[in-house]
Amino acid sequence: MTITANNPNNKTWLEVPQNSDFPIQNIPFGVFQTQDGVIRIGTRIGNTAIDLGALQQLNYFEDIDLAADTFLGDSLNEFIAHPKAVWTAVRNRIAFIFDALNETLKNNTSHREEVLFDVAKTTSLLPVQIGDYTDFFSSKEHATNTGTMFRDPENALLPNWLHIPVGYHGRSSSIVVSGTEIYRPKGQTIAADAKQPTFGASRLVDFELEMAFITTNANELGETVSVADAENHIFGMVLFNDWSARDIQKWEYVPLGPFLGKNFASTISPWIVMLDALEPYRVTSPKQEPKPLEYLQQTGEKAFDIKLSVGITPENGKETILSNSNFKYMYWTMAQQLAHHTINGCNARAGDMMGSGTISGPTPDSYGSMLELAWRGTKPVNLNDGSQRKFINDNDTVTMYAYCEKNGVRIGFGSCEGKLLPTK
Ligand code: MN
């Protein structure tokens, strides 16, 4: 199915502020609650939230092969379970309904009242009911930095790293939407020179600047998804802050990997940007040497040029941007990650979420975690209020941003924000 919604010349009859992350060419998908308490599945253009359930009931999706209750629940899982051609058709149709040259809805006051809401008067909810969550470790710069810090600078990458998109199974219950406050976790840690661990609040809470993709029902148990077909099973992407307690992580992670240092919270941005919307921003991924095994070999442009940044805002203070990175730095692509995840026959389902792993760029101002930015606490980072950070303080708010820009069109992800509260 041809994508018509990406045309840079498309204009909308809705008002869109300049530099909005959500022009008519974006059309992301999310779930929001209006002031009457109703939960609605929708999209947004500029600062207008759009109820897709209402649009469907008013027959605006006529002739698209959608189940009748697709947009009447409280998550996008049902929509995502439809074939990719249906996702594309719905997004194209939304672009048409709101096109400046189409006055059907524009001139229908009662329909507009049912469909359109001021984003400022809505509350964003989790867009999907996340079944399973997997986190990868796919930035070579991040893996090299952590390997250098904790093991051996000469052999920073473990022998498997250049052959396998390394990952682990995370926990979905604690994935929350942007704006949700996070409590500093408690747990076991061990001091550098101690023989016994102690119990208490983590002292080394960190963010991880990541993006995550959401899959559809990609394969049956026992079947695999090829790297060439993988993107057909990826609905879209969100920003992802994989909060991490480094001191808890360090003590617990051998031999089975991340556990309580990771699963106390992860924050996602509320609007899922479809892979369709990201098509114009494809770029070549980093050259892979040695050549991966055949089932991981890919052709074409499988990376995306998505500019990323992360900032810390102290309580009652101003934000300091600490890092500017880019999703294109990822060594292993999403297609390779999904192909690898299913190569053993593991089934991916609609609403599953897969994190990229911390996205660090090549320079120190592009690192994706405090661990790297402050180099394990040895190079504290300056905030613009004169204070310093090695990790995240109580009542700091961490905010991540992502957008693509080309030919005058900016496709953004909004923000992914969370405030760290003291231990509960
Ligand atoms: Mn992570």
Coordinates of C-alpha atoms and ligand atoms in Angstrom, one line a residue:
M1 CA 0.0 0.0 0.0
T2 CA 1.4 3.4 -1.0
I3 CA 2.0 5.9 1.8
T4 CA 0.3 9.2 0.9
A5 CA 0.4 10.7 4.4
N6 CA 4.1 11.6 4.2
N7 CA 3.9 14.2 1.4
P8 CA 5.8 17.3 2.6
N9 CA 3.3 19.5 0.7
N10 CA 0.3 18.2 2.7
K11 CA -1.4 21.0 4.8
T12 CA -4.1 20.7 7.3
W13 CA -7.1 22.8 8.3
L14 CA -6.2 22.3 11.9
E15 CA -3.9 24.8 13.5
V16 CA -0.4 23.5 14.0
P17 CA 2.2 25.6 15.9
Q18 CA 5.5 26.1 14.2
N19 CA 8.1 23.5 15.1
S20 CA 5.4 21.2 16.4
D21 CA 6.5 17.5 16.7
F22 CA 3.1 16.6 15.3
P23 CA 2.5 18.1 11.8
I24 CA -0.1 16.5 9.4
Q25 CA 2.8 14.3 8.2
N26 CA 3.3 12.6 11.6
I27 CA -0.1 11.1 12.7
P28 CA 1.1 9.1 15.7
F29 CA -1.2 6.8 17.7
G30 CA -1.9 7.0 21.4
V31 CA -4.5 6.7 24.2
F32 CA -5.8 9.6 26.1
Q33 CA -8.5 10.4 28.7
T34 CA -10.7 13.5 28.4
Q35 CA -12.1 15.6 31.2
D36 CA -15.4 13.6 31.2
G37 CA -13.4 10.5 32.2
V38 CA -13.7 8.8 28.9
I39 CA -10.6 6.9 27.6
R40 CA -10.2 7.4 23.9
I41 CA -7.8 5.8 21.3
G42 CA -6.5 8.6 19.1
T43 CA -4.0 10.5 17.2
R44 CA -2.9 14.1 17.4
I45 CA -2.2 16.9 14.9
G46 CA -0.5 20.0 16.4
N47 CA -2.2 20.4 19.8
T48 CA -5.5 18.7 18.8
A49 CA -6.2 15.2 20.1
I50 CA -8.4 13.2 17.7
D51 CA -10.8 10.4 18.8
L52 CA -10.4 7.6 16.3
G53 CA -13.3 5.6 17.8
A54 CA -15.6 8.5 17.1
L55 CA -14.2 8.9 13.6
Q56 CA -14.9 5.2 12.9
Q57 CA -18.4 5.3 14.3
L58 CA -19.1 8.4 12.2
N59 CA -18.0 6.3 9.2
Y60 CA -14.9 8.2 8.3
F61 CA -13.0 4.9 7.9
E62 CA -15.5 3.4 5.5
D63 CA -14.0 0.8 3.1
I64 CA -11.0 0.1 5.4
D65 CA -10.9 -3.5 6.6
L66 CA -11.1 -2.6 10.4
A67 CA -12.9 -4.6 13.0
A68 CA -15.9 -2.6 14.3
D69 CA -14.5 -2.2 17.9
T70 CA -10.9 -1.5 16.9
F71 CA -10.8 1.9 18.6
L72 CA -13.3 1.4 21.4
G73 CA -11.1 -0.2 24.0
D74 CA -8.4 1.4 26.1
S75 CA -5.3 0.2 24.2
L76 CA -4.0 0.1 20.6
N77 CA -3.4 -3.7 20.8
E78 CA -6.4 -4.5 18.6
F79 CA -5.4 -2.0 15.9
I80 CA -1.8 -3.2 16.0
A81 CA -3.0 -6.8 15.5
H82 CA -4.4 -5.8 12.1
P83 CA -2.1 -6.2 9.0
K84 CA 0.4 -3.5 8.1
A85 CA -1.7 -2.5 5.1
V86 CA -4.6 -1.5 7.4
W87 CA -2.3 0.6 9.6
T88 CA -1.1 2.4 6.5
A89 CA -4.7 2.8 5.1
V90 CA -5.9 4.3 8.4
R91 CA -3.0 6.8 8.6
N92 CA -3.5 7.8 5.0
R93 CA -7.2 8.3 5.7
I94 CA -6.5 10.5 8.7
A95 CA -4.2 12.6 6.5
F96 CA -7.1 12.9 4.0
I97 CA -9.7 13.8 6.6
F98 CA -7.6 16.6 8.0
D99 CA -6.2 17.8 4.6
A100 CA -6.7 21.5 4.0
L101 CA -8.5 20.7 0.8
N102 CA -11.0 18.4 2.4
E103 CA -13.8 20.3 4.2
T104 CA -16.1 17.4 5.1
L105 CA -15.3 17.2 8.8
K106 CA -14.1 20.7 8.9
N107 CA -17.6 22.0 8.1
N108 CA -19.5 19.5 10.3
T109 CA -19.7 21.2 13.7
S110 CA -21.4 18.3 15.5
H111 CA -18.9 15.8 14.2
R112 CA -16.0 18.0 15.2
E113 CA -17.3 18.3 18.7
E114 CA -17.3 14.5 19.0
V115 CA -13.9 14.0 17.5
L116 CA -11.6 16.9 18.5
F117 CA -10.1 17.7 21.9
D118 CA -7.5 20.2 23.1
V119 CA -4.5 18.1 24.1
A120 CA -3.9 20.4 27.1
K121 CA -7.3 19.2 28.5
T122 CA -6.5 15.5 28.1
T123 CA -4.3 13.0 30.0
S124 CA -2.0 10.7 28.1
L125 CA -2.2 7.0 29.1
L126 CA -0.1 4.0 28.1
P127 CA -0.8 3.5 24.4
V128 CA -0.5 -0.3 24.4
Q129 CA -1.0 -3.1 26.9
I130 CA 2.5 -4.3 26.8
G131 CA 2.7 -8.1 26.8
D132 CA 6.4 -8.8 26.9
Y133 CA 9.3 -6.4 27.1
T134 CA 12.8 -7.1 25.9
D135 CA 15.8 -4.8 26.2
F136 CA 18.7 -4.9 23.9
F137 CA 22.3 -3.7 24.3
S138 CA 22.9 -2.6 20.7
S139 CA 24.9 0.6 20.8
K140 CA 28.6 -0.3 20.2
E141 CA 29.7 3.0 21.9
H142 CA 27.6 2.2 25.0
A143 CA 28.8 -1.4 25.2
T144 CA 32.4 -0.2 24.7
N145 CA 32.1 2.5 27.4
T146 CA 30.7 0.2 30.0
G147 CA 33.1 -2.6 29.1
T148 CA 36.0 -0.1 29.4
M149 CA 34.7 1.1 32.8
F150 CA 33.9 -2.3 34.4
R151 CA 36.2 -4.8 32.8
D152 CA 39.1 -4.2 30.4
P153 CA 39.7 -1.3 28.1
E154 CA 41.7 -3.6 25.8
N155 CA 38.8 -6.0 25.5
A156 CA 35.8 -3.8 26.1
L157 CA 33.4 -5.7 24.0
L158 CA 32.7 -9.3 25.1
P159 CA 33.4 -11.9 22.4
N160 CA 29.7 -12.4 21.5
W161 CA 28.9 -8.7 21.1
L162 CA 29.8 -8.3 17.4
H163 CA 27.9 -11.5 16.5
I164 CA 24.7 -11.3 18.6
P165 CA 22.2 -8.4 19.3
V166 CA 22.6 -9.1 23.0
G167 CA 19.4 -8.6 25.0
Y168 CA 17.5 -9.7 28.1
H169 CA 13.9 -10.1 29.0
G170 CA 12.6 -7.2 31.1
R171 CA 9.4 -6.7 32.9
S172 CA 6.3 -4.9 31.4
S173 CA 4.3 -4.3 34.6
S174 CA 6.5 -1.3 35.6
I175 CA 6.6 0.4 32.2
V176 CA 4.8 3.7 32.7
V177 CA 3.7 6.7 30.5
S178 CA 5.6 10.0 30.5
G179 CA 4.7 12.2 33.4
T180 CA 4.5 9.3 35.9
E181 CA 6.6 9.9 39.0
I182 CA 9.2 7.3 39.9
Y183 CA 10.3 6.3 43.4
R184 CA 14.0 5.8 44.2
P185 CA 14.3 2.1 44.6
K186 CA 15.6 0.2 47.6
G187 CA 17.7 -2.8 47.5
Q188 CA 20.9 -4.7 48.2
T189 CA 24.2 -3.0 47.4
I190 CA 27.8 -3.7 48.4
A191 CA 30.4 -1.1 49.0
A192 CA 33.7 -1.3 47.1
D193 CA 35.8 -2.6 50.0
A194 CA 33.0 -4.5 51.8
K195 CA 32.6 -8.2 52.2
Q196 CA 28.8 -8.1 53.1
P197 CA 26.0 -6.2 51.3
T198 CA 23.8 -3.7 53.0
F199 CA 20.2 -2.8 52.4
G200 CA 18.9 0.7 51.6
A201 CA 18.0 3.3 49.0
S202 CA 19.9 3.1 45.8
R203 CA 22.5 5.9 45.6
L204 CA 23.2 5.5 41.9
V205 CA 19.9 6.0 40.0
D206 CA 20.5 6.6 36.3
F207 CA 18.6 7.1 33.1
E208 CA 19.2 5.2 29.9
L209 CA 18.4 7.1 26.7
E210 CA 16.7 4.5 24.5
M211 CA 14.0 4.1 21.9
A212 CA 11.6 1.1 21.8
F213 CA 9.6 -0.5 19.0
I214 CA 6.2 -2.1 19.3
T215 CA 5.5 -5.3 17.4
T216 CA 2.4 -6.9 15.9
N217 CA 1.7 -10.7 16.0
A218 CA 4.8 -11.4 14.1
N219 CA 5.1 -15.1 14.2
E220 CA 3.6 -18.3 15.6
L221 CA 5.5 -20.2 18.2
G222 CA 8.2 -22.2 16.4
E223 CA 8.3 -19.9 13.4
T224 CA 10.9 -17.2 12.7
V225 CA 10.8 -13.7 11.2
S226 CA 13.4 -13.0 8.6
V227 CA 15.5 -9.8 8.7
A228 CA 14.0 -8.8 5.3
D229 CA 10.4 -9.1 6.6
A230 CA 11.0 -7.9 10.1
E231 CA 10.0 -4.3 9.6
N232 CA 6.6 -5.4 8.3
H233 CA 5.9 -6.5 11.9
I234 CA 7.0 -3.4 13.6
F235 CA 4.1 -0.9 14.2
G236 CA 6.1 2.0 15.4
M237 CA 8.4 3.6 18.0
V238 CA 8.5 5.5 21.2
L239 CA 11.1 7.2 23.4
F240 CA 12.1 5.0 26.3
N241 CA 13.9 5.8 29.5
D242 CA 15.1 2.6 31.1
W243 CA 15.7 3.8 34.6
S244 CA 18.6 1.9 36.2
A245 CA 19.9 1.6 39.8
R246 CA 23.6 1.0 39.0
D247 CA 24.6 -0.1 42.5
I248 CA 21.8 -2.6 42.8
Q249 CA 22.6 -3.8 39.2
K250 CA 26.3 -4.2 39.9
W251 CA 25.8 -6.6 42.9
E252 CA 23.0 -8.7 41.4
Y253 CA 23.7 -9.1 37.7
V254 CA 26.0 -12.1 37.7
P255 CA 25.2 -14.6 36.4
L256 CA 21.7 -14.1 35.1
G257 CA 21.7 -10.5 34.2
P258 CA 19.7 -7.4 35.0
F259 CA 16.9 -7.8 37.6
L260 CA 15.8 -5.4 40.4
G261 CA 18.2 -2.7 39.3
K262 CA 16.2 -2.4 36.2
N263 CA 12.6 -3.4 36.7
F264 CA 11.4 -0.7 39.1
A265 CA 10.4 1.5 36.3
S266 CA 10.8 2.4 32.6
T267 CA 9.1 5.5 31.1
I268 CA 7.8 5.8 27.5
S269 CA 6.6 8.7 25.5
P270 CA 2.8 8.6 24.9
W271 CA 2.5 8.7 21.1
I272 CA 3.7 5.8 19.0
V273 CA 5.2 7.2 15.7
M274 CA 4.5 4.7 13.0
L275 CA 7.4 3.3 11.0
D276 CA 5.5 4.6 7.9
A277 CA 6.1 8.2 9.2
L278 CA 9.8 7.5 9.6
E279 CA 10.3 6.3 6.0
P280 CA 11.8 9.6 4.8
Y281 CA 14.5 9.5 7.5
R282 CA 16.1 6.2 6.6
V283 CA 19.9 6.1 6.6
T284 CA 22.5 3.4 6.3
S285 CA 23.4 1.7 9.6
P286 CA 27.0 1.4 10.7
K287 CA 29.1 -1.1 8.8
Q288 CA 29.2 -4.4 10.5
E289 CA 32.6 -6.1 10.8
P290 CA 32.8 -9.0 11.1
K291 CA 29.9 -9.8 8.8
P292 CA 27.1 -11.2 10.9
L293 CA 25.8 -14.8 10.4
E294 CA 23.4 -15.1 7.4
Y295 CA 20.2 -14.9 9.3
L296 CA 21.3 -11.4 10.5
Q297 CA 22.5 -10.1 7.2
Q298 CA 20.5 -7.1 5.9
T299 CA 20.3 -5.0 2.8
G300 CA 19.1 -1.4 2.2
E301 CA 18.8 1.4 4.7
K302 CA 17.6 -0.1 8.0
A303 CA 18.6 2.7 10.3
F304 CA 16.7 5.9 11.0
D305 CA 18.1 9.4 11.6
I306 CA 16.3 10.4 14.8
K307 CA 17.9 13.2 16.8
L308 CA 17.8 12.5 20.6
S309 CA 18.5 14.6 23.6
V310 CA 18.1 14.3 27.4
G311 CA 18.0 16.9 30.1
I312 CA 17.8 17.1 33.9
T313 CA 15.5 19.7 35.5
P314 CA 16.1 20.1 39.3
E315 CA 13.1 21.0 41.5
N316 CA 12.1 24.6 40.8
G317 CA 15.0 24.9 38.4
K318 CA 15.7 25.2 34.7
E319 CA 16.6 22.3 32.4
T320 CA 20.1 21.5 31.4
I321 CA 20.5 19.4 28.3
L322 CA 23.2 16.8 29.1
S323 CA 23.5 14.9 25.9
N324 CA 22.6 14.9 22.2
S325 CA 22.7 11.5 20.5
N326 CA 21.1 9.9 17.5
F327 CA 19.2 6.6 16.9
K328 CA 21.3 6.0 13.7
Y329 CA 24.3 5.2 15.8
M330 CA 22.8 1.8 16.7
Y331 CA 25.0 -1.0 15.6
W332 CA 22.3 -3.6 15.4
T333 CA 19.1 -2.5 13.7
M334 CA 15.5 -3.1 14.8
A335 CA 15.1 -5.6 11.9
Q336 CA 18.1 -7.5 13.1
Q337 CA 16.9 -7.4 16.7
L338 CA 13.4 -8.8 15.8
A339 CA 15.0 -11.5 13.5
H340 CA 17.3 -12.5 16.2
H341 CA 14.6 -12.5 18.9
T342 CA 12.5 -14.9 16.8
I343 CA 15.2 -17.1 15.3
N344 CA 14.8 -19.7 18.0
G345 CA 11.0 -19.8 17.4
C346 CA 10.1 -17.4 20.2
N347 CA 6.8 -15.7 19.2
A348 CA 6.4 -11.9 19.2
R349 CA 2.8 -10.7 19.9
A350 CA 0.9 -7.5 19.2
G351 CA 1.9 -4.9 21.8
D352 CA 5.3 -6.4 22.7
M353 CA 7.9 -3.8 23.3
M354 CA 11.6 -4.0 22.5
G355 CA 14.1 -1.5 23.8
S356 CA 17.1 -0.5 21.8
G357 CA 19.5 -0.4 24.7
T358 CA 21.2 2.9 25.7
I359 CA 22.0 4.9 22.7
S360 CA 25.4 6.5 23.0
G361 CA 27.1 8.4 20.3
P362 CA 30.8 8.6 19.5
T363 CA 31.6 11.7 21.6
P364 CA 31.3 12.3 25.4
D365 CA 28.5 14.9 24.8
S366 CA 26.4 12.2 23.1
Y367 CA 26.5 9.5 25.8
G368 CA 23.1 8.1 26.8
S369 CA 23.5 7.6 30.6
M370 CA 24.8 9.4 33.6
L371 CA 27.1 6.4 34.1
E372 CA 28.9 7.4 30.9
L373 CA 28.4 11.2 31.0
A374 CA 30.0 11.4 34.4
W375 CA 32.3 8.5 33.7
R376 CA 31.3 6.4 36.7
G377 CA 31.2 9.4 38.9
T378 CA 34.8 10.6 38.1
K379 CA 33.7 13.5 35.9
P380 CA 30.6 15.2 37.5
V381 CA 28.3 16.9 35.1
N382 CA 27.6 20.6 35.6
L383 CA 24.0 21.9 35.6
N384 CA 23.2 25.5 34.7
D385 CA 22.2 26.3 38.3
G386 CA 25.8 25.6 39.3
S387 CA 25.1 22.3 40.9
Q388 CA 26.7 19.0 39.8
R389 CA 25.5 15.5 39.2
K390 CA 27.1 12.1 39.1
F391 CA 23.8 10.4 39.0
I392 CA 20.2 11.6 39.5
N393 CA 19.2 13.4 42.6
D394 CA 15.8 13.2 44.4
N395 CA 13.2 15.5 42.8
D396 CA 15.2 15.8 39.5
T397 CA 13.0 15.4 36.4
V398 CA 14.6 13.6 33.5
T399 CA 13.2 14.5 30.1
M400 CA 14.1 12.9 26.7
Y401 CA 13.3 14.3 23.3
A402 CA 13.4 12.8 19.8
Y403 CA 12.7 14.2 16.3
C404 CA 13.5 13.8 12.7
E405 CA 13.8 16.7 10.2
K406 CA 14.1 16.8 6.5
N407 CA 12.7 18.8 3.6
G408 CA 11.1 21.2 6.1
V409 CA 9.1 18.4 7.8
R410 CA 9.7 17.7 11.4
I411 CA 8.4 14.4 12.8
G412 CA 8.8 14.3 16.6
F413 CA 8.0 12.0 19.5
G414 CA 7.1 14.7 22.0
S415 CA 8.8 14.2 25.3
C416 CA 9.4 11.3 27.7
E417 CA 9.5 12.7 31.2
G418 CA 9.7 11.4 34.7
K419 CA 10.5 12.9 38.1
L420 CA 12.5 10.9 40.6
L421 CA 11.0 11.0 44.1
P422 CA 12.7 10.0 47.3
T423 CA 12.3 6.4 48.4
K424 CA 8.8 5.5 49.4
Ligands
MN1 MN 18.4 -0.6 29.1

